[in-house]
Amino acid sequence: MRSIITIGDLVRLCASLGAEQTGAFGQGERELLDEHPGRLAEDVIDGVAQAIKDGLDPLGDAYTRLLSPLERRPLGQTYTPTSIVRSMVSWAADQGSPQRIVDPGAGSGRYLLAATRAFPDATLVGAEIDPLSTLMLRANIASSGLSERATIVLGDYRSLVLPEIDGKTLFIGNPPYVRHHQIAPEWKTWLTTTAKQRGLKASGLAGMHVHFFLATAEHGRPGDYGAFITSAEWLDVNYGSLVRELLLDGLGGESLHVLDPKASPFADATTTGAITCFKLGEKPESITVRRVEAVAELGRLDSGHAVSRQRLGEANRWSVLTRVTPKLPDGYIELGELCRVHRGSVTGANKVWVHRAGDIDLPESVLFASVTKARELFGAGERLVAADDLRRVIDLPSDLDVFGTVERKQVNRFLRAAKKLGVHEGYVAANRKAWWSVGLRIAAPVLATYMARRPPAFVRNDAGARHINIAHGLYPRVNLDTTTLDNLATYLRSAVTLGQGRTYAGGLTKFEPKEMERLPIPSLESLREGDFIGSGATTAME
C-alpha cells in the first residue's frame, strides 16, 4: 500500500477493485472518478484485493493515513479497531441470525464485512455521506464477492428508506461523532420534531450520535436489535436524556459497556467510548452496565451488573452507575455537600453579548466584568485579583421599563442592532424568558475551568467577576469565611486529576457540574483549620 500516496491513488484503486459493481454511483462519487481517472499497477490491485479477502481493511487504513484526524473530524470519522468490531458482532451473533444488516455510518465497511462473515445469508445496507468513503465501501463489498447482497447509499442515515422485511434487522456500527455546531438547522428541527412525535423532548445541542439513536428507533421494528459504539457523553449531559429515555422505552437498552480512555479504544482519538446494545420494542426491567479498563476485557459483551429500570429512570447521570463509587476516606466529604457547582450562562452569541470595556454604548449597570475564556483562569494563578482586563458581558434585565429615558434609548439602539443580526432567532435566545436577558449568575467565590487537556484551575474570585459557560462557579451552601474558601481552592488545585473527568474525542477532559460535585474534599472542620495542608492531600483522590 506504499504506492497509495494520494487521494487520487485511492480513488483509482477503488475503481480498479470493481466499485462500480455495487449499485449506481452517487453524484459525489462520480465526480471523484471523473477527477481521478485511470488504474493502478495490477500487482497493487491484486495485493489489496487479497488483503480484503483475508479480512483486513487496507482501503480504510490508507484513508486514515492520507487524512489526519483533524481533517476527518468535521464528518466525525473515527475508524473502529477490529477487536471492538469483533466483540460487537459476537454479541449480535448471540442474539440470533438477522435477515438484514444495517450500518448507519458505514465508512469503508468494517462492520458490514465482519457481520457478513457471521451472518452469511443476510443482506447488507450501508449508508455513508462521504463520497470517497462510499467508494471504499463499494470496493470492499465487490472484492468480497458481496455485491449482489448489498445496497450502498450515498446519503444521510436519518433519511434512509428501509423496505419492510419478514425477518430481523441488525443495526451495528460507529455513528459519526459530530458536535451540534456542525449540524444543519434543518436536521436539528428534524430531531426535535421527531422526538416530539414520540412524546419526548430533544435539544438542539445534541451531537450526531443522539440523532442516529433516534433515527434507529424510527427505522427499526420490534424484534430488531443492534449495537453502537459512540462517545459516552450522552450518559450524563442534559441533551443525552433523549437517548436514555429511548433505551428505557422503545429502543430497548440491553447492556452498556463504557471504555476507559486509558484503554485507547481508537488509535486516532482519546475519548471515553460507550458500546450500547439494544433490542427494539422492549421496555427493559434492567440494563446490564459495566466499566471496561482495557479493550481485551470486552469479550462477547455479556457481563456486567444489572441496574434496575427505576434507578436508571431516576438518575440524570448514568456513568456513575457503571462503577461502584469508592468509599470516601475518613474525614472526607463530597464537594457537593459543601458547594453547588453551576456552569456559567450561555450567551448564544458572544460577538453580540461580550465586549471589551469601553467598546459598547450601554449603561454601566448592565455591563459585567466576566471570565469569558478559560485561559483567563489558567493565567490568574491562585487568585483573580482584578477585573480591569476582563471583557464585559451585557446582561439586560427582563423588564426594560426599569431604565430611564436616556438609558432606554441606548438599550433600544443595541437591541435593534442585535435583531438585525438575527440574535433573537438563535436557539439559545429564543428559549430564554426574554431573548435579550443573558441571566448571569452572581459572582462565585471560586471559579473553575472544566474542559482542557490539564486538570481544572480553581481560582479564588477576589475580583467578583461573573462567568459564562466556559467556567464553573462554586457556590457555598453555607456561609464560609475567607480562610475556608482559600483552603478549599488550595486543596482542589493540588488534588484534582485529569483521571477524575470524562475524556472526549480530541483528548479534552471535561468535568460536568455534577461530576465536580462528587470530588472528595476534606471535611468542613479540616478546611477551616487547614490541617490537611502538607499531609498528602492527594490521598483521597487516588
XYZ file of C-alpha atoms in Angstrom, residues 73-411:
339
model
C -13.276 15.447 12.371
C -15.949 17.530 10.525
C -17.599 14.291 9.391
C -16.942 12.550 12.701
C -14.875 9.811 11.053
C -13.121 7.583 13.579
C -12.287 4.063 12.433
C -13.079 1.267 14.894
C -10.360 -1.260 15.766
C -11.012 -4.852 14.707
C -11.108 -6.108 18.301
C -14.049 -3.859 19.161
C -15.875 -4.743 15.937
C -15.374 -8.405 16.765
C -16.874 -8.059 20.237
C -19.927 -6.234 18.931
C -20.510 -8.793 16.158
C -20.097 -11.628 18.671
C -22.819 -10.088 20.829
C -25.064 -9.829 17.766
C -24.425 -13.489 16.920
C -25.553 -14.487 20.405
C -28.940 -12.867 19.714
C -29.749 -14.964 16.617
C -29.474 -14.502 12.868
C -30.760 -11.315 11.215
C -32.153 -11.198 7.715
C -30.627 -7.754 7.151
C -27.609 -5.853 8.499
C -27.582 -2.039 8.504
C -24.561 0.164 9.227
C -25.675 3.808 9.668
C -22.271 5.396 9.000
C -20.543 2.616 7.136
C -17.192 4.207 6.271
C -15.078 1.616 4.481
C -17.352 -1.209 5.662
C -15.546 -2.752 8.615
C -18.773 -3.624 10.420
C -20.633 -4.857 7.350
C -17.789 -7.130 6.263
C -17.289 -8.538 9.761
C -21.027 -9.081 10.226
C -21.471 -10.816 6.894
C -18.886 -13.395 7.915
C -21.015 -14.137 10.978
C -24.300 -13.994 9.041
C -23.591 -15.292 5.516
C -27.260 -15.237 4.479
C -28.079 -11.660 5.499
C -28.478 -8.767 3.087
C -26.364 -5.641 3.697
C -27.267 -1.953 3.785
C -24.620 0.721 4.239
C -25.333 4.456 4.478
C -22.482 6.964 4.146
C -22.397 10.690 3.337
C -18.739 10.927 2.297
C -18.262 10.074 -1.421
C -14.724 8.756 -1.010
C -15.698 6.537 1.911
C -18.646 5.262 -0.123
C -16.285 4.342 -2.965
C -14.106 2.429 -0.494
C -17.185 0.676 0.847
C -18.268 -0.377 -2.648
C -14.758 -1.598 -3.482
C -14.577 -3.661 -0.277
C -18.007 -5.145 -0.935
C -17.105 -6.001 -4.543
C -13.743 -7.522 -3.598
C -15.503 -9.696 -1.023
C -17.981 -11.013 -3.591
C -20.956 -9.440 -1.824
C -22.252 -7.014 -4.465
C -25.478 -8.902 -5.101
C -26.378 -8.879 -1.391
C -25.517 -5.239 -0.680
C -27.276 -1.902 -1.032
C -24.948 1.068 -0.662
C -26.424 4.546 -0.254
C -24.512 7.796 -0.588
C -26.790 9.754 1.692
C -27.817 10.572 5.237
C -28.851 7.724 7.524
C -31.626 9.820 9.013
C -33.387 9.959 5.624
C -32.672 6.321 4.737
C -35.669 4.314 3.475
C -35.624 0.689 4.624
C -38.154 -1.652 2.951
C -40.127 -3.899 5.282
C -38.825 -7.452 5.619
C -40.122 -10.582 7.313
C -37.056 -11.171 9.463
C -34.997 -9.151 11.906
C -32.652 -6.281 11.151
C -29.322 -5.843 12.909
C -28.187 -2.218 13.295
C -24.475 -2.113 14.016
C -21.687 0.424 13.701
C -19.902 3.529 14.891
C -22.167 6.567 14.327
C -20.166 9.695 13.469
C -19.166 11.940 16.357
C -20.157 15.432 15.202
C -20.813 18.287 17.637
C -24.057 20.227 17.353
C -22.272 23.309 15.965
C -21.718 21.421 12.700
C -25.245 20.030 12.366
C -27.501 21.861 9.905
C -30.554 23.682 11.331
C -32.963 21.526 9.332
C -31.608 18.397 10.973
C -31.909 19.961 14.416
C -35.546 20.636 13.544
C -35.873 17.010 12.439
C -34.524 15.878 15.805
C -36.878 17.950 17.936
C -39.917 17.271 15.733
C -39.329 13.524 15.525
C -38.736 13.258 19.256
C -41.892 15.243 19.959
C -43.897 12.798 17.853
C -42.726 10.083 20.241
C -43.676 12.174 23.273
C -40.050 13.011 24.054
C -38.007 16.197 24.254
C -34.838 16.785 22.295
C -32.234 19.523 22.444
C -30.652 21.311 19.513
C -27.368 20.969 21.428
C -27.301 17.205 20.858
C -24.443 15.653 18.903
C -24.880 13.476 15.834
C -24.855 10.197 17.758
C -28.071 11.275 19.507
C -29.631 11.828 16.078
C -28.584 8.339 14.987
C -30.072 6.638 18.036
C -33.382 8.359 17.326
C -33.198 7.502 13.611
C -32.641 3.851 14.524
C -35.719 3.879 16.738
C -37.606 5.268 13.734
C -36.177 2.852 11.155
C -36.405 -0.284 13.262
C -39.271 -2.581 14.190
C -39.955 -4.660 17.313
C -37.634 -7.640 17.280
C -34.775 -5.790 15.580
C -31.609 -5.337 17.594
C -28.306 -3.538 17.467
C -25.005 -2.376 18.932
C -23.421 1.062 18.523
C -20.159 2.449 19.821
C -20.275 6.192 20.472
C -18.785 8.868 22.655
C -20.032 8.351 26.204
C -21.167 11.952 26.741
C -24.877 11.130 26.280
C -24.725 9.163 29.536
C -24.632 12.349 31.583
C -25.340 15.547 29.681
C -28.808 17.082 29.502
C -29.094 16.673 25.745
C -28.329 12.964 26.128
C -31.584 12.447 28.021
C -33.283 11.572 24.721
C -31.045 8.509 24.299
C -31.520 7.486 27.919
C -35.299 7.719 27.568
C -35.270 5.824 24.270
C -33.277 2.974 25.795
C -35.870 2.641 28.549
C -38.834 2.849 26.194
C -38.796 1.681 22.582
C -35.116 1.278 21.742
C -34.818 -1.352 24.454
C -31.447 -0.988 26.170
C -29.903 -4.399 26.877
C -26.360 -3.594 28.018
C -23.884 -0.745 28.284
C -20.100 -1.085 28.252
C -18.063 2.062 28.995
C -14.453 2.041 27.769
C -11.991 3.997 29.836
C -9.974 6.440 27.658
C -6.787 4.893 29.046
C -7.780 1.770 27.142
C -7.130 3.748 23.909
C -10.043 2.180 22.016
C -9.289 4.350 18.976
C -5.845 4.889 17.518
C -6.559 8.479 16.466
C -8.802 9.800 19.252
C -8.635 9.928 23.025
C -12.194 9.535 24.207
C -14.453 7.784 26.671
C -16.346 5.356 24.464
C -19.570 3.518 25.175
C -20.879 0.391 23.470
C -24.662 0.263 23.701
C -26.538 -2.951 22.919
C -30.298 -2.698 22.379
C -33.373 -4.686 21.355
C -36.114 -2.630 19.748
C -39.637 -2.733 21.049
C -38.673 -3.665 24.599
C -39.108 -1.825 27.884
C -36.313 -3.410 29.904
C -36.742 -4.072 33.611
C -32.987 -3.553 33.938
C -29.906 -2.798 31.832
C -26.574 -4.532 32.380
C -23.769 -1.999 32.807
C -20.039 -2.155 33.363
C -16.833 -0.147 33.011
C -14.014 -1.692 30.994
C -10.413 -0.726 31.633
C -8.955 -2.446 28.541
C -10.295 -3.426 25.120
C -9.174 -7.005 25.762
C -11.755 -7.198 28.567
C -14.724 -6.604 26.251
C -15.276 -10.229 25.314
C -18.750 -11.011 23.962
C -20.381 -8.073 25.784
C -22.226 -10.475 28.073
C -21.045 -9.382 31.517
C -21.717 -6.538 33.955
C -24.122 -5.780 36.774
C -27.824 -5.132 36.343
C -29.229 -1.691 37.149
C -32.980 -1.525 37.614
C -35.257 0.427 35.323
C -36.410 2.521 38.290
C -32.886 3.539 39.216
C -31.988 4.323 35.607
C -35.142 6.386 35.215
C -34.422 8.401 38.347
C -30.734 9.051 37.540
C -29.813 12.073 35.441
C -26.285 10.722 35.015
C -25.654 7.133 34.003
C -21.857 6.998 34.026
C -21.777 6.707 37.809
C -23.960 3.604 37.538
C -21.263 1.787 35.558
C -18.971 1.549 38.541
C -19.115 1.223 42.277
C -18.384 4.576 43.864
C -15.305 4.249 46.086
C -15.973 4.779 49.738
C -14.774 8.161 50.936
C -11.832 8.061 53.338
C -12.494 9.011 56.945
C -12.625 12.752 57.342
C -13.661 13.472 53.734
C -16.905 14.591 52.139
C -18.033 15.260 48.583
C -17.620 18.809 47.290
C -21.360 18.880 46.574
C -22.114 18.653 50.279
C -20.396 21.993 50.739
C -20.904 23.757 47.396
C -23.229 23.770 44.444
C -21.399 23.802 41.120
C -23.001 25.788 38.313
C -21.796 26.255 34.762
C -21.891 29.857 33.581
C -24.668 31.249 31.411
C -24.745 30.654 27.666
C -24.955 33.945 25.771
C -25.902 32.354 22.447
C -23.800 34.871 20.508
C -20.636 36.054 22.221
C -19.828 38.530 19.445
C -23.013 40.416 20.400
C -23.097 39.993 24.168
C -19.368 40.121 25.010
C -17.242 43.256 24.509
C -14.098 44.884 25.801
C -14.563 47.639 28.337
C -15.438 50.926 26.623
C -16.356 49.326 23.285
C -20.145 49.386 23.697
C -22.529 52.268 24.349
C -24.746 50.901 27.128
C -25.383 51.764 30.778
C -22.641 50.604 33.108
C -25.289 48.855 35.191
C -25.728 46.170 32.502
C -22.017 45.617 31.775
C -20.470 42.925 33.961
C -16.776 42.132 34.118
C -16.721 38.419 33.376
C -14.438 35.478 32.765
C -15.115 34.600 29.124
C -12.076 32.465 28.294
C -10.573 29.561 30.226
C -7.080 30.964 29.773
C -8.059 33.915 31.978
C -8.393 31.489 34.873
C -5.330 29.445 33.972
C -3.347 32.667 33.814
C -4.693 34.055 37.086
C -2.915 31.538 39.294
C -4.399 31.174 42.743
C -6.432 34.398 42.728
C -8.247 36.589 40.232
C -7.451 39.930 41.822
C -8.507 42.487 39.198
C -11.269 42.778 36.627
C -9.822 45.611 34.528
C -8.632 43.347 31.713
C -11.750 41.187 31.629
C -14.377 41.579 28.932
C -17.826 42.889 29.745
C -20.903 40.718 29.292
C -24.147 42.556 28.575
C -26.868 41.310 30.887
C -30.087 43.239 30.450
C -32.988 42.732 32.848
C -36.124 41.024 31.543
C -38.117 44.155 32.375
C -36.720 47.015 30.301
C -39.057 49.552 31.909
C -36.574 49.941 34.772
C -34.453 52.240 32.582
C -34.817 55.985 32.364
C -35.301 57.755 29.049
C -31.633 58.166 28.107
C -30.632 54.641 29.113
C -33.663 53.126 27.385
C -32.626 54.787 24.127
C -29.169 53.200 24.453
C -30.713 49.806 25.124
